[in-house]
Coordinates of C-alpha atoms in Angstrom, one line a residue:
M1 CA 18.3 152.7 116.6
V2 CA 21.4 152.9 114.4
K3 CA 23.6 153.5 117.6
R4 CA 22.1 150.2 119.2
L5 CA 23.1 148.2 116.2
K6 CA 26.8 149.2 116.2
P7 CA 27.8 146.9 119.1
V8 CA 25.8 144.0 117.6
M9 CA 27.5 144.4 114.4
V10 CA 31.0 144.5 116.0
L11 CA 30.3 141.4 117.9
A12 CA 29.0 139.7 114.7
F13 CA 32.2 140.7 112.9
L14 CA 34.4 139.4 115.7
L15 CA 32.5 136.1 115.7
F16 CA 33.0 135.8 112.1
V17 CA 36.8 136.4 112.3
A18 CA 37.1 133.9 115.1
I19 CA 35.3 131.2 113.0
L20 CA 37.8 131.8 110.2
V21 CA 41.1 132.2 112.3
I22 CA 40.8 129.7 115.2
P23 CA 40.6 126.6 112.9
T24 CA 43.4 127.7 110.7
A25 CA 45.5 128.3 113.9
L26 CA 44.7 124.8 115.3
V27 CA 45.4 123.1 111.9
L28 CA 48.6 124.8 111.1
P29 CA 50.8 123.0 113.7
F30 CA 49.5 119.6 112.7
Y31 CA 50.0 120.6 109.0
D32 CA 53.6 121.6 109.8
G33 CA 54.1 118.3 111.7
K34 CA 52.8 116.3 108.7
V35 CA 55.1 118.1 106.2
A36 CA 58.1 117.5 108.4
K37 CA 57.3 113.8 108.8
L38 CA 56.8 113.5 105.0
A39 CA 60.1 115.2 104.4
E40 CA 61.9 112.9 106.7
Q41 CA 60.4 109.9 105.1
L42 CA 61.4 111.1 101.7
H43 CA 65.0 111.8 102.9
K44 CA 65.3 108.3 104.3
Q45 CA 63.9 106.8 101.1
E46 CA 66.5 108.7 99.1
Q47 CA 69.3 107.6 101.4
L48 CA 68.2 103.9 101.1
Q49 CA 68.1 104.2 97.2
R50 CA 71.6 105.7 97.3
S51 CA 72.9 103.1 99.4
Q52 CA 71.4 100.2 97.3
A53 CA 72.8 101.9 94.3
A54 CA 76.4 102.1 95.8
E55 CA 76.1 98.4 97.0
G56 CA 75.2 97.3 93.4
P57 CA 74.0 93.7 92.8
S58 CA 73.4 91.4 95.8
V59 CA 76.3 89.0 96.2
E60 CA 76.9 86.6 99.0
V61 CA 80.2 85.0 100.0
A62 CA 80.2 81.3 100.9
V63 CA 82.5 81.2 103.9
Y64 CA 83.7 77.9 105.5
R65 CA 83.5 78.4 109.2
S66 CA 86.4 76.4 110.3
K67 CA 85.3 75.8 113.9
E68 CA 81.7 74.7 113.1
Q69 CA 83.0 72.9 109.8
R70 CA 80.1 74.3 107.8
V71 CA 79.5 76.7 104.9
E72 CA 77.9 80.0 105.7
H73 CA 76.4 82.4 103.0
I74 CA 77.2 86.0 104.1
P75 CA 76.1 89.2 102.3
L76 CA 79.2 90.8 100.8
E77 CA 79.3 94.0 102.8
Q78 CA 78.5 92.1 106.1
Y79 CA 81.5 89.9 105.2
V80 CA 83.7 92.9 104.7
I81 CA 82.7 94.1 108.1
G82 CA 83.6 90.9 109.7
V83 CA 87.0 90.8 107.9
V84 CA 87.9 94.3 108.9
A85 CA 86.9 93.8 112.5
A86 CA 89.1 90.5 112.5
E87 CA 92.2 91.9 110.6
M88 CA 92.6 95.3 112.0
P89 CA 92.2 96.7 115.5
A90 CA 89.2 98.9 115.9
E91 CA 91.3 101.3 117.9
F92 CA 93.0 102.3 114.6
E93 CA 92.1 105.6 112.9
L94 CA 88.9 105.5 110.7
E95 CA 90.8 106.3 107.6
A96 CA 93.1 103.3 108.2
L97 CA 90.0 101.1 108.7
K98 CA 88.6 102.4 105.4
A99 CA 91.9 101.4 103.7
Q100 CA 91.6 97.9 105.3
A101 CA 87.9 97.7 104.0
L102 CA 89.1 98.4 100.4
T103 CA 91.7 95.6 100.8
A104 CA 89.2 93.2 102.2
R105 CA 86.6 93.9 99.6
T106 CA 89.0 93.9 96.7
Y107 CA 90.4 90.5 97.9
I108 CA 87.1 88.7 98.0
V109 CA 85.8 90.1 94.7
K110 CA 89.1 88.9 93.0
Q111 CA 88.5 85.6 94.7
L112 CA 84.9 85.3 93.6
L113 CA 85.9 86.1 90.1
A114 CA 88.8 83.7 90.0
N115 CA 86.5 80.9 91.3
Q116 CA 89.3 78.7 92.2
P117 CA 88.2 76.7 95.3
F118 CA 91.8 75.5 96.0
R119 CA 91.9 73.1 99.0
L120 CA 88.4 74.3 100.1
P121 CA 85.3 72.4 101.1
K122 CA 82.6 71.8 98.5
G123 CA 80.5 75.0 98.0
A124 CA 83.0 77.5 99.8
N125 CA 84.6 80.6 98.3
V126 CA 86.9 81.2 101.3
T127 CA 87.7 80.0 104.8
D128 CA 87.6 82.4 107.8
T129 CA 91.3 81.8 108.5
V130 CA 94.6 83.2 107.6
A131 CA 94.7 80.9 104.6
H132 CA 92.4 83.6 103.1
Q133 CA 91.0 86.4 105.4
V134 CA 90.2 86.1 109.0
Y135 CA 86.4 86.6 109.4
Y136 CA 84.6 87.0 112.7
S137 CA 80.7 86.9 112.9
D138 CA 78.7 89.3 114.9
D139 CA 78.3 86.9 117.8
E140 CA 82.1 86.2 117.8
L141 CA 82.7 90.0 118.0
R142 CA 80.4 90.4 120.9
K143 CA 82.2 87.7 122.8
L144 CA 85.5 89.1 121.7
W145 CA 85.0 92.9 122.4
G146 CA 82.7 92.6 125.5
S147 CA 81.8 95.9 126.6
D148 CA 83.6 97.7 123.9
Y149 CA 81.4 95.9 121.2
D150 CA 79.0 99.0 120.6
W151 CA 81.6 101.6 119.8
K152 CA 83.9 99.2 118.0
I153 CA 81.3 97.7 115.6
K154 CA 79.9 101.2 115.1
K155 CA 83.4 102.5 113.9
V156 CA 84.2 99.4 111.8
T157 CA 80.7 99.6 110.2
K158 CA 81.1 103.3 109.3
A159 CA 84.5 102.4 107.6
V160 CA 82.9 99.8 105.6
L161 CA 79.8 101.8 104.7
E162 CA 81.8 104.8 103.7
T163 CA 83.8 102.8 101.2
Q164 CA 80.9 100.6 100.1
G165 CA 81.2 99.1 96.6
Q166 CA 84.7 100.3 96.1
I167 CA 87.7 98.2 95.3
L168 CA 91.3 98.7 94.1
T169 CA 92.0 97.9 90.3
Y170 CA 95.1 98.0 88.2
N171 CA 94.5 98.0 84.4
N172 CA 90.8 97.7 85.1
E173 CA 91.1 94.5 87.2
P174 CA 91.1 93.9 90.8
I175 CA 94.6 93.7 92.4
E176 CA 96.2 91.3 94.8
A177 CA 95.5 93.5 97.8
L178 CA 98.1 92.1 100.2
F179 CA 98.7 93.6 103.5
F180 CA 100.7 93.0 106.7
S181 CA 101.2 94.3 110.2
T182 CA 104.5 96.2 110.4
S183 CA 107.3 96.8 107.9
N184 CA 111.1 97.0 108.6
G185 CA 110.9 100.6 107.5
Y186 CA 110.3 99.6 103.8
T187 CA 107.6 97.4 102.1
E188 CA 108.8 94.5 99.8
N189 CA 108.6 93.8 96.1
S190 CA 106.2 91.0 95.5
E191 CA 108.8 89.0 93.5
A192 CA 111.3 89.2 96.2
Y193 CA 109.0 87.1 98.5
W194 CA 106.9 85.3 96.0
Q195 CA 107.3 84.2 92.4
S196 CA 104.8 86.7 91.0
D197 CA 105.9 90.1 89.8
F198 CA 103.2 92.8 90.3
P199 CA 103.9 96.3 89.1
Y200 CA 101.8 97.7 91.9
L201 CA 103.5 95.8 94.7
K202 CA 106.9 97.5 94.7
S203 CA 109.0 98.6 97.6
V204 CA 108.2 101.8 99.2
A205 CA 109.6 103.6 102.3
S206 CA 107.4 103.2 105.4
P207 CA 109.2 105.3 108.1
W208 CA 106.0 105.4 110.4
D209 CA 106.3 101.7 111.2
K210 CA 109.2 102.4 113.7
Q211 CA 106.5 103.6 116.0
S212 CA 104.7 100.2 116.0
P213 CA 104.9 98.1 119.1
K214 CA 105.7 95.1 116.7
F215 CA 108.7 96.9 115.1
Y216 CA 111.4 95.1 117.0
Q217 CA 111.2 91.4 118.2
R218 CA 113.6 89.2 120.0
K219 CA 113.6 85.4 120.0
T220 CA 116.1 83.0 121.9
M221 CA 116.4 79.6 120.5
S222 CA 118.8 76.9 121.5
V223 CA 121.6 75.9 119.1
A224 CA 120.3 72.3 119.0
E225 CA 116.7 73.6 117.8
F226 CA 118.3 76.0 115.3
E227 CA 120.4 73.3 113.8
R228 CA 117.3 70.9 113.7
R229 CA 115.0 73.5 112.1
L230 CA 117.4 74.3 109.4
G231 CA 118.9 71.0 108.9
I232 CA 122.5 72.1 109.3
E233 CA 125.4 72.0 111.8
L234 CA 127.0 75.1 113.1
P235 CA 130.8 75.4 112.9
A236 CA 132.8 75.2 116.1
D237 CA 134.3 78.8 115.7
G238 CA 131.0 80.3 117.2
S239 CA 129.8 81.8 114.0
V240 CA 126.2 81.4 112.8
G241 CA 125.8 82.6 109.2
V242 CA 126.7 85.1 106.8
I243 CA 124.2 87.3 104.8
V244 CA 124.8 87.0 101.2
S245 CA 122.3 89.5 99.7
R246 CA 119.4 91.7 100.6
T247 CA 116.1 92.4 98.9
P248 CA 114.8 95.8 97.7
G249 CA 112.9 95.9 100.9
R250 CA 116.2 95.6 102.9
R251 CA 115.3 92.1 104.0
V252 CA 117.6 89.1 103.9
G253 CA 117.7 87.8 100.3
E254 CA 120.1 84.9 100.8
V255 CA 122.1 83.7 103.8
K256 CA 124.7 80.9 104.1
I257 CA 124.5 78.9 107.3
G258 CA 126.4 75.7 108.0
G259 CA 127.5 75.3 104.4
K260 CA 124.0 75.8 103.0
T261 CA 122.3 78.7 101.4
F262 CA 118.8 79.7 102.4
T263 CA 116.4 82.5 101.3
G264 CA 115.4 85.0 103.9
R265 CA 111.7 83.8 103.6
D266 CA 112.9 80.2 104.1
V267 CA 114.7 81.0 107.3
R268 CA 111.9 83.0 108.6
E269 CA 109.3 80.2 107.9
R270 CA 111.6 77.5 109.4
L271 CA 112.4 79.4 112.5
G272 CA 108.9 80.9 113.0
L273 CA 110.3 84.5 112.9
P274 CA 108.0 87.5 112.6
S275 CA 110.0 89.0 109.7
S276 CA 112.7 88.1 107.2
D277 CA 114.7 91.0 108.4
F278 CA 116.8 89.3 110.9
T279 CA 120.1 89.5 112.7
W280 CA 121.5 86.9 115.2
V281 CA 124.3 86.2 117.7
R282 CA 125.4 83.0 119.3
N283 CA 125.5 83.2 123.2
G284 CA 126.9 80.0 124.5
D285 CA 124.1 77.2 123.7
D286 CA 121.6 79.8 122.5
I287 CA 121.0 81.8 119.4
I288 CA 119.5 85.3 120.0
I289 CA 117.6 86.5 117.0
T290 CA 116.5 90.1 116.5
T291 CA 113.9 90.9 113.9
K292 CA 112.5 94.1 112.4
G293 CA 109.0 94.2 111.2
Y294 CA 106.1 91.9 111.4
G295 CA 104.8 90.0 108.4
H296 CA 105.9 89.3 104.8
G297 CA 106.2 92.9 104.1
V298 CA 104.3 92.9 100.8
G299 CA 101.6 95.6 100.0
M300 CA 100.0 97.7 102.7
S301 CA 101.4 98.0 106.2
Q302 CA 98.7 98.4 108.7
Y303 CA 100.5 100.2 111.3
G304 CA 102.0 102.4 108.5
A305 CA 98.4 103.1 107.4
N306 CA 97.4 104.0 111.0
F307 CA 100.2 106.5 111.5
M308 CA 99.5 108.0 108.0
A309 CA 95.9 108.5 109.0
K310 CA 97.1 110.2 112.2
E311 CA 99.0 112.7 110.1
G312 CA 95.8 113.4 108.2
K313 CA 96.0 111.3 105.3
T314 CA 92.9 109.8 103.8
Y315 CA 92.2 106.2 102.9
A316 CA 92.7 107.0 99.3
D317 CA 96.2 108.5 100.0
I318 CA 97.1 105.5 102.1
V319 CA 96.1 102.9 99.4
K320 CA 97.6 104.8 96.6
Y321 CA 101.0 105.0 98.4
Y322 CA 101.3 101.4 99.2
Y323 CA 99.7 100.0 96.0
R324 CA 101.5 102.0 93.2
G325 CA 99.6 103.2 90.2
V326 CA 96.1 101.6 91.3
H327 CA 92.7 103.3 91.1
I328 CA 89.8 103.2 93.4
S329 CA 86.9 101.7 91.2
S330 CA 83.4 100.7 91.6
A331 CA 82.8 97.0 92.0
T332 CA 79.4 97.0 90.3
A333 CA 80.7 95.8 86.9
F334 CA 82.5 93.0 88.4
L335 CA 79.6 92.0 90.7
N336 CA 77.4 92.0 87.7
K337 CA 79.6 89.4 86.1
L338 CA 79.3 87.3 89.1
T339 CA 75.5 87.5 89.3
A340 CA 75.2 86.9 85.6
K341 CA 77.5 83.9 85.9
N342 CA 75.6 82.5 88.8
G343 CA 72.2 83.4 87.6

């Protein structure tokens, strides 16, 4: 009788074990999936909170859209993306784009704090032109970039988000974050081009710019047009002018032409030259003008920044090289001032 019971007991035991183990085995994969999904949600929430904390107060920029002739209110970081995309080629190195993002954000924060709507339509903080910073909307960028839109906007957005909430300061104030395309091998002192003397805008060597496609430019102009634009009459001996002085950035300081003295900047603007580092020769009825560099030369060279990045320099290295003695600071305190003032 005992021997007959043993198989029954074994079977009962196996059924008991199955009842305990099988539901657990079925539940565990679902349990692990729920845990993984919950962990992912918590991670995303943490990232969002960090992003919001970095962004600081919600600030919008009132941009006068020149083509549509209307004012558009754009979130600050979205505005910075549109400026970086418009002002620097997306083909440039990521660290150069990040440096450009800092200049764009610093410029607009300073502009918002100053609240000086000089020659601006009512309600606007800036225009979308070179008078302030060029800005392109997402729709404009889609048309401009075409099939390259996806990778270009991804790269520019990455540069902006990785510097989110950061600006350049000197003595705890946002700087005049000036920039230009290509130097003549040196940047320029601010007071050599404008009246204002800023301690962080001093001439530095920028040898990388020689690799820029905009380093050398040549322009041919008739003698008649040259004389008309400058309001002078060239001597009959075939000479053009004499350079009297040069600036700290090796550009033309003053030049005497036809009995008049001009600044290099004045000649550049009157003749429509890319740079104020110029030389010229007369060839019959024409003046052949050769320039080095592209832009005013004050602040950060964009091509210099790109070649520095190619050498492994970070955006912090780049901005601290071109803007002497500056700090990378959080914009939050300055944005709080804006929201308090506007609130």
